[in-house]
Coordinates of C-alpha atoms and ligand atoms in Angstrom, one line a residue:
X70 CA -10.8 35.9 3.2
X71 CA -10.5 37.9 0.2
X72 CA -13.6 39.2 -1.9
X73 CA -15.2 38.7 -4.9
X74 CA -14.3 41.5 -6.4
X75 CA -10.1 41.3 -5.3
X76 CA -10.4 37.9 -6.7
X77 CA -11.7 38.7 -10.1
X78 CA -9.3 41.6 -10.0
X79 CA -6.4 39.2 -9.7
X80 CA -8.0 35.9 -11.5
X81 CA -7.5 39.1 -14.8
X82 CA -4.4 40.1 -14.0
X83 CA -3.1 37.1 -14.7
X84 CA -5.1 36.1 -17.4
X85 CA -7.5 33.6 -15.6
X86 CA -11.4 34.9 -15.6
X87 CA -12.4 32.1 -16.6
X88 CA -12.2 30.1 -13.2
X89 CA -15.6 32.3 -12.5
X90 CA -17.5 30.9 -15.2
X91 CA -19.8 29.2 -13.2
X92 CA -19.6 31.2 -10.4
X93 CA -23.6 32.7 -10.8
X94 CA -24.5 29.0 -10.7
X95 CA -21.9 28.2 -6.7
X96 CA -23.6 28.1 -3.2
X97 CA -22.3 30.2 -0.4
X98 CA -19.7 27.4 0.8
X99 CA -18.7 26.8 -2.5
X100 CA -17.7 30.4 -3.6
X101 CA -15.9 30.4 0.0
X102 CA -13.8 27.1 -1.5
X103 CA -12.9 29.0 -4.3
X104 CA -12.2 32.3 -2.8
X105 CA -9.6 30.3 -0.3
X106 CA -8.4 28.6 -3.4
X107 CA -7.4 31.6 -5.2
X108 CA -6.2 33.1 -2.1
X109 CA -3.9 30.3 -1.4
X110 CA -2.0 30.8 -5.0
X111 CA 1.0 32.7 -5.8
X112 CA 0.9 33.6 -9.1
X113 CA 4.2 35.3 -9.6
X114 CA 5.2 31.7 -9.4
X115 CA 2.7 30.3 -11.6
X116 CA 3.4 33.0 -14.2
X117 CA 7.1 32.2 -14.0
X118 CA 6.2 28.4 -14.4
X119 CA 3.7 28.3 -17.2
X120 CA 6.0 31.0 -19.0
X121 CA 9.0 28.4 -19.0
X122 CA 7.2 25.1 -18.9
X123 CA 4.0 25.6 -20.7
X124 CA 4.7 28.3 -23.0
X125 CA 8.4 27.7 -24.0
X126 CA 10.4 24.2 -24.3
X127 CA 11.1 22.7 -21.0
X128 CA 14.7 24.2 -19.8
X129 CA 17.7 21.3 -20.3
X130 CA 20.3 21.5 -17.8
X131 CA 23.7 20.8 -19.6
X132 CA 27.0 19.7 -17.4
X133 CA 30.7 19.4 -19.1
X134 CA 31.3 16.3 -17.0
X135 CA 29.4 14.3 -14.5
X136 CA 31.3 11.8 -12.0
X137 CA 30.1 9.1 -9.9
X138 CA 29.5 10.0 -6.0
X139 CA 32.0 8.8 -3.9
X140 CA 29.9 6.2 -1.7
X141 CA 30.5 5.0 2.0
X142 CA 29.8 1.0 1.8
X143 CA 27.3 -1.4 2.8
X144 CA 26.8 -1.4 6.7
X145 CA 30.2 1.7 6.5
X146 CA 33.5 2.3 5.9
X147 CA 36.4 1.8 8.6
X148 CA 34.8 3.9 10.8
X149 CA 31.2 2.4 11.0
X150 CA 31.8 1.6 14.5
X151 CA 32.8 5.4 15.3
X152 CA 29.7 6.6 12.9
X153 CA 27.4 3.9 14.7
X154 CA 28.3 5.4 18.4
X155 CA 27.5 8.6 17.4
X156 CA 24.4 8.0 15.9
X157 CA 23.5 6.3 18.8
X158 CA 24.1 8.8 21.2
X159 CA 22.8 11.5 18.9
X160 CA 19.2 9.4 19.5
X161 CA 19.7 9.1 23.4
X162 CA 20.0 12.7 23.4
X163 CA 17.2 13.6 21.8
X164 CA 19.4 15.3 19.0
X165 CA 16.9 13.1 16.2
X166 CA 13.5 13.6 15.1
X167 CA 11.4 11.8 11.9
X168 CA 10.5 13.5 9.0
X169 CA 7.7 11.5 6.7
X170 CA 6.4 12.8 3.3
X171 CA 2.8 11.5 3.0
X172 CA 1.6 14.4 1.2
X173 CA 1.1 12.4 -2.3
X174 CA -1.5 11.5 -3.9
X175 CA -0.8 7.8 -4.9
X176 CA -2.7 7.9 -8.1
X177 CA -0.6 4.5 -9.2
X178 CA -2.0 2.7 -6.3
X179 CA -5.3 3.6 -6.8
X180 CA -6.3 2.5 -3.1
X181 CA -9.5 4.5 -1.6
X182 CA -7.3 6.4 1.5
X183 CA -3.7 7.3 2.1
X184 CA -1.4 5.3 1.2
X185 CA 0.0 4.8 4.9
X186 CA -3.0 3.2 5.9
X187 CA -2.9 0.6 2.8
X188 CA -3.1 -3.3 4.9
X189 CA 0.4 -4.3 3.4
X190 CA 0.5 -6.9 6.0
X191 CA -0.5 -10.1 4.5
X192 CA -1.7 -11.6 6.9
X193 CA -2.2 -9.0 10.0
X194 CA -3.6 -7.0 7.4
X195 CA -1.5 -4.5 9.3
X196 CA -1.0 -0.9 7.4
X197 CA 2.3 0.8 6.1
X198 CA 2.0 3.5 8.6
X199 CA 1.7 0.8 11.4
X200 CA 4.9 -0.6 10.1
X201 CA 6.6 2.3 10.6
X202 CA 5.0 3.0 13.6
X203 CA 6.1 -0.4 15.2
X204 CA 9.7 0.9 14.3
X205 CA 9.5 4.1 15.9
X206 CA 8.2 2.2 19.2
X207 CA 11.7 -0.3 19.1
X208 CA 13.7 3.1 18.8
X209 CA 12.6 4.5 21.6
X210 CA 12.3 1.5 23.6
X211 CA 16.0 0.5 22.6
X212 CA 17.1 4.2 23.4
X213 CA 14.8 5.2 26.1
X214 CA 14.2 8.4 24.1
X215 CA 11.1 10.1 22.2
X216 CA 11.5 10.8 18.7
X217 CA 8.4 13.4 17.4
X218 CA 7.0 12.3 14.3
X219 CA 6.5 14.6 11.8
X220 CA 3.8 14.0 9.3
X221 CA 3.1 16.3 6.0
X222 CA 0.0 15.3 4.7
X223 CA -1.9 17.6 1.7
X224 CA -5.4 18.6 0.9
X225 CA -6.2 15.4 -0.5
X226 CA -5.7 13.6 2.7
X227 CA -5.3 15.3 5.6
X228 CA -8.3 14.3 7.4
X229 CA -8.2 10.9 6.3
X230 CA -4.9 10.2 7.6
X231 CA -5.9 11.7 10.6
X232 CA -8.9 9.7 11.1
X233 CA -6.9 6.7 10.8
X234 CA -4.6 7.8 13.6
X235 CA -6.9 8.2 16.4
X236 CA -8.8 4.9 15.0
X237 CA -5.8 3.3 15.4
X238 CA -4.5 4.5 18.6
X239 CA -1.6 6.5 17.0
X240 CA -0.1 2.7 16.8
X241 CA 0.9 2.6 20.2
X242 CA 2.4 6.2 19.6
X243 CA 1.9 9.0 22.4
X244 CA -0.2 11.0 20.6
X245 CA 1.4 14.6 21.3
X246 CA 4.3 13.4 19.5
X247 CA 2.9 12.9 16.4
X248 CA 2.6 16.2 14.5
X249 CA 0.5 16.6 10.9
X250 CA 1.3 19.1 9.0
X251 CA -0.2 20.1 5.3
X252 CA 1.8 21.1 2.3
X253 CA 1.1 23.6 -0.5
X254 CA -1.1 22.9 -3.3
X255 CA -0.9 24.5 -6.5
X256 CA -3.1 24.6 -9.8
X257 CA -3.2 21.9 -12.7
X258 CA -2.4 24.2 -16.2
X259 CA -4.0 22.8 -19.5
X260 CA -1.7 22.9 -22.1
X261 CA -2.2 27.0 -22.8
X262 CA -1.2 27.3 -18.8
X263 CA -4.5 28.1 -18.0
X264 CA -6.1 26.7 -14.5
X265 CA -8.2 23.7 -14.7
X266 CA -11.4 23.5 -12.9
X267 CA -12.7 20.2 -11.6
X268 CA -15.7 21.3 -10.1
X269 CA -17.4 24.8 -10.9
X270 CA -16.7 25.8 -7.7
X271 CA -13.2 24.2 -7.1
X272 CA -9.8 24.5 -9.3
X273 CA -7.5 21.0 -10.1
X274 CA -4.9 21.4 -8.0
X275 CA -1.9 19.3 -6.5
X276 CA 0.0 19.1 -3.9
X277 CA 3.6 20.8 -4.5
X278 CA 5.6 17.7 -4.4
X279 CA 7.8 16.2 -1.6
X280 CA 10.1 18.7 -2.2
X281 CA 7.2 20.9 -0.5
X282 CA 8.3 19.7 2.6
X283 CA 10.9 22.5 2.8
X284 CA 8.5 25.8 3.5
X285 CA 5.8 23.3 4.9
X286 CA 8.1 22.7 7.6
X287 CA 8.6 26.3 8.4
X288 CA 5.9 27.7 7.3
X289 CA 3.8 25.4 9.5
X290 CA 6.2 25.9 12.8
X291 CA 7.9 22.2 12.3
X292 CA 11.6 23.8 12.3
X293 CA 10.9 25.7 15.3
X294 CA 9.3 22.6 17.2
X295 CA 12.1 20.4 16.5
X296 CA 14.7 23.5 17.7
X297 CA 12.3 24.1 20.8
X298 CA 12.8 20.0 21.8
X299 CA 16.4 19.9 21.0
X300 CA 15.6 18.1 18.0
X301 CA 18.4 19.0 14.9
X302 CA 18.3 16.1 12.9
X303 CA 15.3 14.9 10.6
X304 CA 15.2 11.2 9.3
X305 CA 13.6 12.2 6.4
X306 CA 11.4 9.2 5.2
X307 CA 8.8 8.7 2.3
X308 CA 5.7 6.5 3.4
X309 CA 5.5 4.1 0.5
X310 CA 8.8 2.6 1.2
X311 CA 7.4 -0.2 3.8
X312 CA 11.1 -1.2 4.4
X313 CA 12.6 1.8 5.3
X314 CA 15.3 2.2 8.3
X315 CA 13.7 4.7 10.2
X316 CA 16.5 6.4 11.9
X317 CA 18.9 4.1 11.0
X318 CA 21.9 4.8 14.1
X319 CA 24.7 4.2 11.5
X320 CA 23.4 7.1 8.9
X321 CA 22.5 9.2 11.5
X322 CA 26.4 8.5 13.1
X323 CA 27.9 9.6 9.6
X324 CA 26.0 12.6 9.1
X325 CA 26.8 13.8 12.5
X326 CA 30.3 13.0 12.3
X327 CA 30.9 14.6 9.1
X328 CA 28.5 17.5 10.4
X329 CA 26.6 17.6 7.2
X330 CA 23.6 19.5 6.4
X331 CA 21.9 16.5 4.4
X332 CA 22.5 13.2 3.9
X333 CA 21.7 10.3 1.7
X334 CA 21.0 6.7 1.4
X335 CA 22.1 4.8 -1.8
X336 CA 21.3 1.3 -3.1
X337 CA 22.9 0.0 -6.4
X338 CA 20.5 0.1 -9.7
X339 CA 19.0 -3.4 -10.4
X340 CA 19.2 -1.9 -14.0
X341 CA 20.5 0.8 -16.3
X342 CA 16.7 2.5 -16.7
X343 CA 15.6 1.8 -13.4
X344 CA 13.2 4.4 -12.1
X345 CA 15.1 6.1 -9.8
X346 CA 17.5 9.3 -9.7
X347 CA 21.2 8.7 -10.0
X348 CA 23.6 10.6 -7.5
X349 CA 26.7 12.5 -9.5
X350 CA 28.6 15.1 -9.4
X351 CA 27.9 17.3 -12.0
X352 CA 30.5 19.6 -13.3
X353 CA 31.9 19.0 -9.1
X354 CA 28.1 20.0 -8.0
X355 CA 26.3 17.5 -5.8
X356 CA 23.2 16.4 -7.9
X357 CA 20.6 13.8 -8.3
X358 CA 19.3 13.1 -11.7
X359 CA 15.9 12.1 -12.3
X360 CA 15.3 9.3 -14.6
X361 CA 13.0 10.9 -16.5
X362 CA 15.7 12.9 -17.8
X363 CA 18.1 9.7 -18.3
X364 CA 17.9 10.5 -22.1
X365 CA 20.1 13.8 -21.7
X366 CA 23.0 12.4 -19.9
X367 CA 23.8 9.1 -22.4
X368 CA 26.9 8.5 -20.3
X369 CA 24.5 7.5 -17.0
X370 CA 23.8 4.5 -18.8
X371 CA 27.4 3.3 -19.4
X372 CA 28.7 0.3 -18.1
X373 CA 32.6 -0.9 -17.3
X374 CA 35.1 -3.3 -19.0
X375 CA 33.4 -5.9 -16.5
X376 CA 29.8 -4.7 -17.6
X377 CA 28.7 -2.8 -14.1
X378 CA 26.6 0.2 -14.4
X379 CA 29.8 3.3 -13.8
X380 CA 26.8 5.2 -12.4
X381 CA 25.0 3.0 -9.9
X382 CA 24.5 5.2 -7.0
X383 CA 20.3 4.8 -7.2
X384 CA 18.5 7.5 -4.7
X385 CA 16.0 5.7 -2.5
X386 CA 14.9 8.9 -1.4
X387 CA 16.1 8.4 2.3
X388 CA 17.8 11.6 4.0
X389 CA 18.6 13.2 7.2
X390 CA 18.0 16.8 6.7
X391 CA 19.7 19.3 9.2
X392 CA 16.8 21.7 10.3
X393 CA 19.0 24.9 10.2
X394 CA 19.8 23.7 6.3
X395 CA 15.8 23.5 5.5
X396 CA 15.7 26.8 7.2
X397 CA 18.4 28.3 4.5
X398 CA 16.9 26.4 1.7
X399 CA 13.4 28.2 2.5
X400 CA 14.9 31.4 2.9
X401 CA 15.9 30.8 -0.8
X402 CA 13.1 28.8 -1.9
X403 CA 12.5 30.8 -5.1
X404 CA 15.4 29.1 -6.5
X405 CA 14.1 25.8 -5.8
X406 CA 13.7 23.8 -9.0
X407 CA 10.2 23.1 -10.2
X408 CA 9.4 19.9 -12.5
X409 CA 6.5 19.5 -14.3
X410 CA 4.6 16.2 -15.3
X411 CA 2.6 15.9 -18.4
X412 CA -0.7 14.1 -16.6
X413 CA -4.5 13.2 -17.4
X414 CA -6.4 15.6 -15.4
X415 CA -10.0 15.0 -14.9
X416 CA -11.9 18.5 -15.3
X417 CA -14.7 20.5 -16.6
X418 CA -14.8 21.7 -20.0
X419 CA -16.2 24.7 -21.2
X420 CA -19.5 23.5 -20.7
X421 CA -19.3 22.6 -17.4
X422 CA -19.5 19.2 -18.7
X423 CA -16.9 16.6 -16.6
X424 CA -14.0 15.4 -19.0
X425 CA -12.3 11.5 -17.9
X426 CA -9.2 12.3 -20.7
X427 CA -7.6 9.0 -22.2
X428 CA -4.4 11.2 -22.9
X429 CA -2.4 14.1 -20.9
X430 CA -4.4 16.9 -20.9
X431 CA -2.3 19.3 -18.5
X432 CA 0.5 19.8 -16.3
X433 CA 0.9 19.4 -12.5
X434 CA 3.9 21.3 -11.3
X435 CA 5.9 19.9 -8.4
X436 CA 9.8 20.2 -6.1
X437 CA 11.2 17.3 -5.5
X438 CA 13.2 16.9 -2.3
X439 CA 16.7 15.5 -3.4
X440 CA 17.2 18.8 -5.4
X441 CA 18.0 20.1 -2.0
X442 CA 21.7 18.0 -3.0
X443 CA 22.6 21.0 -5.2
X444 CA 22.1 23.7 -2.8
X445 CA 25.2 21.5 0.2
X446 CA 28.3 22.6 0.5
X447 CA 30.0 20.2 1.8
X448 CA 31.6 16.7 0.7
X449 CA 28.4 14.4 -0.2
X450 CA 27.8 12.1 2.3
X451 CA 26.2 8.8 0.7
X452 CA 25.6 5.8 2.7
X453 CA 25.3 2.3 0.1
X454 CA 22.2 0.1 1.3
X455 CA 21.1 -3.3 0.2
X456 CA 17.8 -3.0 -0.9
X457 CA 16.2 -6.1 0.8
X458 CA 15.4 -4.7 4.2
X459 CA 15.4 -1.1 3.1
X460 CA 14.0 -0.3 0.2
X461 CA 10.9 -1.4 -1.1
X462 CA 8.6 1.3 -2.1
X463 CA 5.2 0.6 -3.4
X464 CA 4.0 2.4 -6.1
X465 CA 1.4 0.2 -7.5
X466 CA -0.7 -3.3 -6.8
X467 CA 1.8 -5.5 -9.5
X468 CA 5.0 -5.2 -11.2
X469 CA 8.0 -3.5 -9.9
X470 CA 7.1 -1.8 -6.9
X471 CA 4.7 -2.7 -5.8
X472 CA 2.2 -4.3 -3.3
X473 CA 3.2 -8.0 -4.4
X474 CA 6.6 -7.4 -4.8
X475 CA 6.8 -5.8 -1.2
X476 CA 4.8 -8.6 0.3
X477 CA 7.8 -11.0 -1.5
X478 CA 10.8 -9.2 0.1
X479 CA 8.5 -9.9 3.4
X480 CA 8.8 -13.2 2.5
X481 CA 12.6 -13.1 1.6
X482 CA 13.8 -11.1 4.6
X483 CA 11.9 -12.6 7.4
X484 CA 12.3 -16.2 5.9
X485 CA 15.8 -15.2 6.1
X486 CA 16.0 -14.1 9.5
X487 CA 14.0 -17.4 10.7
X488 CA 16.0 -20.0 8.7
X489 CA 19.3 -18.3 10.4
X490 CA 17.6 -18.1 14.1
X491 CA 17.5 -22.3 13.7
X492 CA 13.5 -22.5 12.5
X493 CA 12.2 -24.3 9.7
X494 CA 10.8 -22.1 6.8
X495 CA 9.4 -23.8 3.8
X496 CA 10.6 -23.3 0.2
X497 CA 9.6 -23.8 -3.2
X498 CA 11.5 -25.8 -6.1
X499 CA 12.8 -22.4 -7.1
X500 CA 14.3 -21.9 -3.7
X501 CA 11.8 -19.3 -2.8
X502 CA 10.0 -18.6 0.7
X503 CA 6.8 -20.3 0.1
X504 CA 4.8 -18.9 2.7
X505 CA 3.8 -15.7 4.1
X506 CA 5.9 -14.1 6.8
X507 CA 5.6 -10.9 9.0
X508 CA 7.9 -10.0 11.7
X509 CA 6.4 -6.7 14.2
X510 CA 9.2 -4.3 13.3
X511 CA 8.8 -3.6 17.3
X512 CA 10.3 -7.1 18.5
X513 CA 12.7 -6.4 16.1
X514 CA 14.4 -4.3 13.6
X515 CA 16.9 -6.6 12.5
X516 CA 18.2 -9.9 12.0
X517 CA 20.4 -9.9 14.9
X518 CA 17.8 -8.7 17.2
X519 CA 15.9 -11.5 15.9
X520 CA 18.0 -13.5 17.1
X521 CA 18.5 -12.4 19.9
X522 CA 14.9 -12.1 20.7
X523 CA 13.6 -15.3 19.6
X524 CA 15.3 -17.5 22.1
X525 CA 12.8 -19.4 24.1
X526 CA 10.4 -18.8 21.2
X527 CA 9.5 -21.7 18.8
X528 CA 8.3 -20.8 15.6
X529 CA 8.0 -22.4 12.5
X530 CA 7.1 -20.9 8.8
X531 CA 5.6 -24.3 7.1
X532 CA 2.6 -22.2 6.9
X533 CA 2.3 -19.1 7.0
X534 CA 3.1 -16.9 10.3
X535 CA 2.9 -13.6 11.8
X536 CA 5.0 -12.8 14.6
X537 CA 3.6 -9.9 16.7
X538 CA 5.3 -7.0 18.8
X539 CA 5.5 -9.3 21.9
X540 CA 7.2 -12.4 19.7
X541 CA 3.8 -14.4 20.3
X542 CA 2.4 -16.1 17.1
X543 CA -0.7 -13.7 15.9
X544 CA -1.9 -15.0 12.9
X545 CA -5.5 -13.6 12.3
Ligands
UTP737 P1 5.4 9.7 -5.4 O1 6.1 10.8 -6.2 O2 5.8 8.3 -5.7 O3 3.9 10.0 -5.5 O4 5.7 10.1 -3.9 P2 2.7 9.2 -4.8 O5 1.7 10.2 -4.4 O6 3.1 8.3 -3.7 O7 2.1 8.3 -6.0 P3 1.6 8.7 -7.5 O8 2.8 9.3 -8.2 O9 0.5 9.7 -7.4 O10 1.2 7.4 -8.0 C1 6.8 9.6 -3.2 C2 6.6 10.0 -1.7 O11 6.5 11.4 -1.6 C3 5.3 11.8 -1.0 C4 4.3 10.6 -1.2 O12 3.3 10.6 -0.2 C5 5.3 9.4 -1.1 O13 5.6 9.2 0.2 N1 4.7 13.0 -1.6 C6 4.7 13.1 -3.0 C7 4.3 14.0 -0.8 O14 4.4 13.9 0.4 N2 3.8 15.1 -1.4 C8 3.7 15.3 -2.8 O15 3.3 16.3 -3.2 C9 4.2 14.2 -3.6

């Protein structure tokens, strides 16, 4: 633990003395929060950062010419049967392990907990992390295999996602295959770059973004316990997208066949703006734009002769990461691209008194995972997904991503699934599934597997129904 003194020493250095301003006034465990605190940052980097972000205009990356990704279609090209095999044996070999970000800290969603353990069911009540959970369980089932899950949580909810683990059982989950690990966090700047304090014995600070998942996974020994099991392919996963394929045999297949290092899933932009990044190939490098950049690339936004979006390719955040590639990526991690997000940071002010700001006061400094694209080598490899069954993140209670608007693609897939397996569903005048549905992802993960599964089952979705892991009715 490092000392008063070699704190102050370096808190000067860089020009921040004034995180001890209350430091006469901290208890012994709070001076030992703050000491770790200060411990845990490298300032080299937040020097660098507040000296381009803060202190100078935010840098603009230019590009002579950016093309559309080439894409492999919907359910894959003339070798999806090929890609499909190989995914599949890639699983029964062990060759596949699951890689979920649920570091963040889900401000939008406002719900008190991580946001894995939000009740998304409707009517089980059952949580996001179940959901994926109940997925894993079909995989291995299906391909008598054990997939290790690992988990990077942060600071702000490490213990709380544990907690709701072992409540939980680990969903059915052998626990020793379920592996947390934390990410980095790193100080809120005000808008001079200096570090915000949001207690007087504890700095604002965030966790480094999902694109921290690249030293968190070697840095916490996650690369060398996936090379110790066998394991060289991550399905990298985000835990608000309830819908997400874990593992999906057909992406895995293609990114093994084309030996790739990292992989992506596509789905087709519902609009020009949506929120999402765009994959292109900028000036020939493999890139995904964020969308809060849009603005400097006007030609993202332009539309054919027939009026479709030329750049559609929307990133769903859904990879499969080779582990030796996060290993090279961390081995040059200091020319990772940092973001930064203008945000309203409750803190202290000079007084010690606790500010609630209506407007951005500072700046939280995060990676982002798909700028991992620019650092692959090879041809992309970009998989196109519908987005009903596979992407529905939730970002918020109402409006586009969201709670409600998951719950209705619940309603639109499953009713789907039932209406085609022979059972009656009921609809509104609109044409809409009127009724909630939920489907245990373990009895199946798909509509033909539904099928499948549902003979000798009668179910009907006049009113609402939940169909558990076992196809029993379990409405609660
Ligand atoms: P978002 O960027 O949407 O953030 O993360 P969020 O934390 O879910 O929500 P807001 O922005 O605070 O409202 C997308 C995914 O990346 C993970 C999140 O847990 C989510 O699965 N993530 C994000 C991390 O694991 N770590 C981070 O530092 C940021």
């Amino acid at each position: 633990m490092l000392t008063e003194s070699i704190a102050r020493a370096r808190l000067e250095e860089n020009g921040q003395e004034h995180v001890f301003r209350f430091w006469d006034q901290l208890t012994g465990p709070e001076r030992a929060q703050l000491l770790a605190q200060i411990e845990s940052i490298d300032f080299r980097l937040m020097n660098r950062l507040v000296a381009e972000w803060v202190k100078s205009e935010p840098p603009e990356e230019r590009f002579g010419r950016i093309d559309p990704v080439p894409v492999i279609p919907k359910g894959g090209g003339e070798d999806a049967r090929e890609a499909w095999q190989a995914g599949e044996e890639a699983l029964k070999q062990g060759r596949v392990g699951l890689l979920l970000v649920a570091g963040g800290q889900g401000t939008r969603l406002g719900f008190d907990g991580p946001k894995g353990a939000y009740p998304i069911g409707p009517i089980t009540r059952k949580s996001i992390f179940g959901y994926h959970a109940e997925k894993i369980r079909n995989l291995q089932r299906r391909y008598n295999c054990s997939l290790p899950w690992y988990i990077m949580v942060s600071d702000t909810n490490h213990e709380q996602t544990r907690a709701f683990f072992e409540k939980n059982h680990y969903f059915g989950i052998e626990p020793g295959n379920v592996v947390f690990f934390e990410q980095r966090m790193v100080p809120c700047v005000d808008q001079d770059g200096k570090f915000m304090l949001d207690q007087p014995g504890c700095l604002a600070m965030n966790p480094n973004g999902h694109g921290g998942v690249i030293p968190a996974v070697v840095d916490n020994g996650i690369a060398r316990h996936a090379r110790n099991r066998g394991v060289d392919t991550l399905s990298y996963f985000q835990v608000d997208n309830w819908a997400v394929k874990v593992a999906d045999p057909l992406f895995i297949g293609y990114h093994v066949m084309r030996a790739a290092m990292m992989s992506s899933k596509t789905h087709r932009k519902d609009k020009p703006r949506e929120a999402v990044g765009v994959h292109c190939l900028c000036d020939g490098v493999y890139r995904v734009i964020e969308y809060t950049v849009l603005d400097l690339y006007p030609q993202l936004l332009e539309t054919d002769s027939a009026g479709n979006l030329i750049h559609y390719a929307g990133s769903p955040a859904i990879h499969i990461l080779d582990v030796g590639f996060i290993e090279s990526l961390n081995a040059n991690y200091d020319n990772f691209p940092w973001w930064r997000a203008h945000k309203k940071i409750p803190c202290l002010n000079e007084r010690g008194e606790r500010i609630e700001p209506r407007e951005p006061n500072g700046y939280k400094f995060e990676t982002f995972i798909f700028d991992a694209l620019r650092f692959v080598t090879h041809d992309p490899v970009v998989l196109e997904i519908p987005r009903l069954g596979e992407y529905t993140p939730i970002k918020a209670y109402e409006g586009d991503n969201s709670v409600v608007a998951a719950r209705e693609s619940m309603r639109a897939l499953w009713g789907g699934w039932l209406e085609r397996a022979g059972f009656p569903v009921r609809r509104d005048t609109a044409d809409k599934v009127a009724v909630d549905i939920e489907i245990s992802p373990d009895f199946a993960l798909n509509e033909q597997e539904f099928i499948e599964r549902a003979k000798g089952h009668i179910y009907d979705a006049l009113s609402d129904v939940a169909i558990g892991p076992d196809g029993r009715i379990e409405n609660r």
